[in-house]
PDB file of C-alpha atoms in Angstrom:
ATOM      1  CA  MET A   1      -3.881  85.845  66.221  1.00 93.00           C
ATOM      2  CA  ALA A   2      -0.269  83.789  66.522  1.00 96.00           C
ATOM      3  CA  LEU A   3       0.260  81.280  69.051  1.00 94.00           C
ATOM      4  CA  LEU A   4       2.060  78.063  69.412  1.00 94.00           C
ATOM      5  CA  GLY A   5       2.394  76.148  66.857  1.00 94.00           C
ATOM      6  CA  SER A   6       1.380  78.513  64.360  1.00 95.00           C
ATOM      7  CA  SER A   7       3.124  80.241  61.190  1.00 96.00           C
ATOM      8  CA  VAL A   8       3.015  84.317  60.246  1.00 97.00           C
ATOM      9  CA  HIS A   9       3.941  85.140  57.501  1.00 97.00           C
ATOM     10  CA  VAL A  10       5.562  88.304  57.958  1.00 97.00           C
ATOM     11  CA  ARG A  11       6.629  91.069  55.074  1.00 98.00           C
ATOM     12  CA  PHE A  12       9.636  92.912  56.148  1.00 96.00           C
ATOM     13  CA  GLU A  13       8.134  97.329  55.363  1.00 96.00           C
ATOM     14  CA  GLU A  14      11.514  98.434  54.279  1.00 94.00           C
ATOM     15  CA  ASP A  15      12.537  96.114  51.453  1.00 96.00           C
ATOM     16  CA  GLY A  16       8.953  94.092  51.187  1.00 96.00           C
ATOM     17  CA  TYR A  17      11.253  91.247  51.673  1.00 96.00           C
ATOM     18  CA  GLU A  18       8.721  87.994  52.738  1.00 97.00           C
ATOM     19  CA  GLU A  19       9.438  84.984  55.494  1.00 96.00           C
ATOM     20  CA  LEU A  20       7.317  82.563  57.135  1.00 96.00           C
ATOM     21  CA  PHE A  21       7.864  82.561  60.717  1.00 96.00           C
ATOM     22  CA  THR A  22       6.620  78.698  63.160  1.00 96.00           C
ATOM     23  CA  VAL A  23       6.889  79.763  66.549  1.00 96.00           C
ATOM     24  CA  VAL A  24       7.667  76.460  68.603  1.00 95.00           C
ATOM     25  CA  PHE A  25       8.756  74.968  71.629  1.00 94.00           C
ATOM     26  CA  PRO A  26      12.452  75.518  72.545  1.00 95.00           C
ATOM     27  CA  THR A  27      12.862  71.726  71.855  1.00 94.00           C
ATOM     28  CA  ASP A  28      11.564  72.430  68.963  1.00 93.00           C
ATOM     29  CA  ILE A  29      13.097  74.647  67.321  1.00 95.00           C
ATOM     30  CA  ASP A  30      15.052  74.109  63.499  1.00 95.00           C
ATOM     31  CA  PRO A  31      16.513  77.408  62.221  1.00 93.00           C
ATOM     32  CA  ASP A  32      17.217  75.746  58.289  1.00 96.00           C
ATOM     33  CA  GLN A  33      12.736  75.745  58.578  1.00 94.00           C
ATOM     34  CA  ASN A  34      12.343  78.758  60.274  1.00 94.00           C
ATOM     35  CA  ARG A  35      11.304  77.274  63.383  1.00 96.00           C
ATOM     36  CA  ILE A  36      11.715  79.753  65.495  1.00 96.00           C
ATOM     37  CA  SER A  37      11.462  79.813  69.910  1.00 97.00           C
ATOM     38  CA  PHE A  38       8.553  81.331  71.286  1.00 96.00           C
ATOM     39  CA  LEU A  39      11.417  82.790  73.946  1.00 96.00           C
ATOM     40  CA  SER A  40      13.364  84.014  71.399  1.00 94.00           C
ATOM     41  CA  PRO A  41      13.339  87.483  71.072  1.00 93.00           C
ATOM     42  CA  ILE A  42      11.539  86.715  67.625  1.00 94.00           C
ATOM     43  CA  GLY A  43       9.516  84.648  69.060  1.00 96.00           C
ATOM     44  CA  ARG A  44       8.212  86.175  71.800  1.00 96.00           C
ATOM     45  CA  GLN A  45       6.707  89.696  69.917  1.00 96.00           C
ATOM     46  CA  LEU A  46       5.615  87.385  66.979  1.00 97.00           C
ATOM     47  CA  LEU A  47       3.305  85.688  69.692  1.00 96.00           C
ATOM     48  CA  LEU A  48      -0.281  87.233  69.728  1.00 95.00           C
ATOM     49  CA  ALA A  49       0.507  89.230  65.705  1.00 96.00           C
ATOM     50  CA  ALA A  50      -2.990  89.241  64.713  1.00 97.00           C
ATOM     51  CA  PRO A  51      -2.944  89.416  60.193  1.00 97.00           C
ATOM     52  CA  HIS A  52      -2.594  92.898  58.782  1.00 96.00           C
ATOM     53  CA  GLU A  53      -1.133  94.425  62.411  1.00 97.00           C
ATOM     54  CA  SER A  54       2.360  96.394  61.679  1.00 97.00           C
ATOM     55  CA  ILE A  55       4.697  95.165  64.735  1.00 97.00           C
ATOM     56  CA  VAL A  56       8.295  96.630  65.122  1.00 97.00           C
ATOM     57  CA  LEU A  57      10.860  93.409  65.762  1.00 94.00           C
ATOM     58  CA  GLU A  58      12.956  94.158  68.074  1.00 92.00           C
ATOM     59  CA  SER A  59      16.232  91.863  67.927  1.00 85.00           C
ATOM     60  CA  PRO A  60      19.762  91.746  68.236  1.00 83.00           C
ATOM     61  CA  ALA A  61      20.908  92.532  64.523  1.00 83.00           C
ATOM     62  CA  GLY A  62      18.326  95.931  65.123  1.00 92.00           C
ATOM     63  CA  ARG A  63      14.417  97.094  64.852  1.00 96.00           C
ATOM     64  CA  GLN A  64      12.638  96.520  61.789  1.00 96.00           C
ATOM     65  CA  SER A  65       9.101  96.687  60.935  1.00 97.00           C
ATOM     66  CA  VAL A  66       7.142  94.200  59.797  1.00 97.00           C
ATOM     67  CA  GLN A  67       3.609  94.009  58.115  1.00 98.00           C
ATOM     68  CA  ILE A  68       2.341  90.389  59.894  1.00 98.00           C
ATOM     69  CA  GLY A  69       0.153  88.744  56.705  1.00 97.00           C
ATOM     70  CA  GLU A  70      -1.498  85.172  57.484  1.00 96.00           C
ATOM     71  CA  VAL A  71      -1.479  83.140  60.737  1.00 96.00           C
ATOM     72  CA  ARG A  72      -2.100  79.733  60.316  1.00 95.00           C
ATOM     73  CA  PHE A  73      -1.717  76.784  62.674  1.00 90.00           C
ATOM     74  CA  ALA A  74       1.012  74.473  61.733  1.00 79.00           C
ATOM     75  CA  TYR A  75       2.660  72.903  64.256  1.00 64.00           C
ATOM     76  CA  ARG A  76       2.651  69.006  63.889  1.00 64.00           C
ATOM     77  CA  GLY A  77       5.514  68.367  66.911  1.00 62.00           C
ATOM     78  CA  GLY A  78       4.522  66.339  70.241  1.00 59.00           C
ATOM     79  CA  PHE A  79       3.189  68.070  73.381  1.00 55.00           C
ATOM     80  CA  PRO A  80       4.588  67.399  76.763  1.00 54.00           C
ATOM     81  CA  SER A  81       2.636  64.982  78.832  1.00 53.00           C
ATOM     82  CA  THR A  82       2.587  65.079  83.036  1.00 52.00           C
ATOM     83  CA  LYS A  83       1.257  61.622  82.134  1.00 54.00           C
ATOM     84  CA  GLU A  84       2.355  58.086  81.426  1.00 51.00           C
ATOM     85  CA  GLY A  85      -0.711  55.989  79.326  1.00 47.00           C
ATOM     86  CA  LEU A  86      -2.827  58.620  79.052  1.00 46.00           C
TER      87      LEU A  86
END
């Protein structure tokens, strides 16, 4: 199941194109590395997606049917802390 910090392998059913997205905090986005915010349209839809699940991604570009492939934890950034010196 895709959680914050997961890399999600996605196959677009229309043309078979495959892409890997990593769902991250908004402060850690990097479009060149496909690191997308969990608050973005695609990021929100990938959260809680499970391997082998078919979903329809809705984005400003339109609706696209995709198959979820491998999901693995990949986040390597820092986590916000409310206490100093832990």
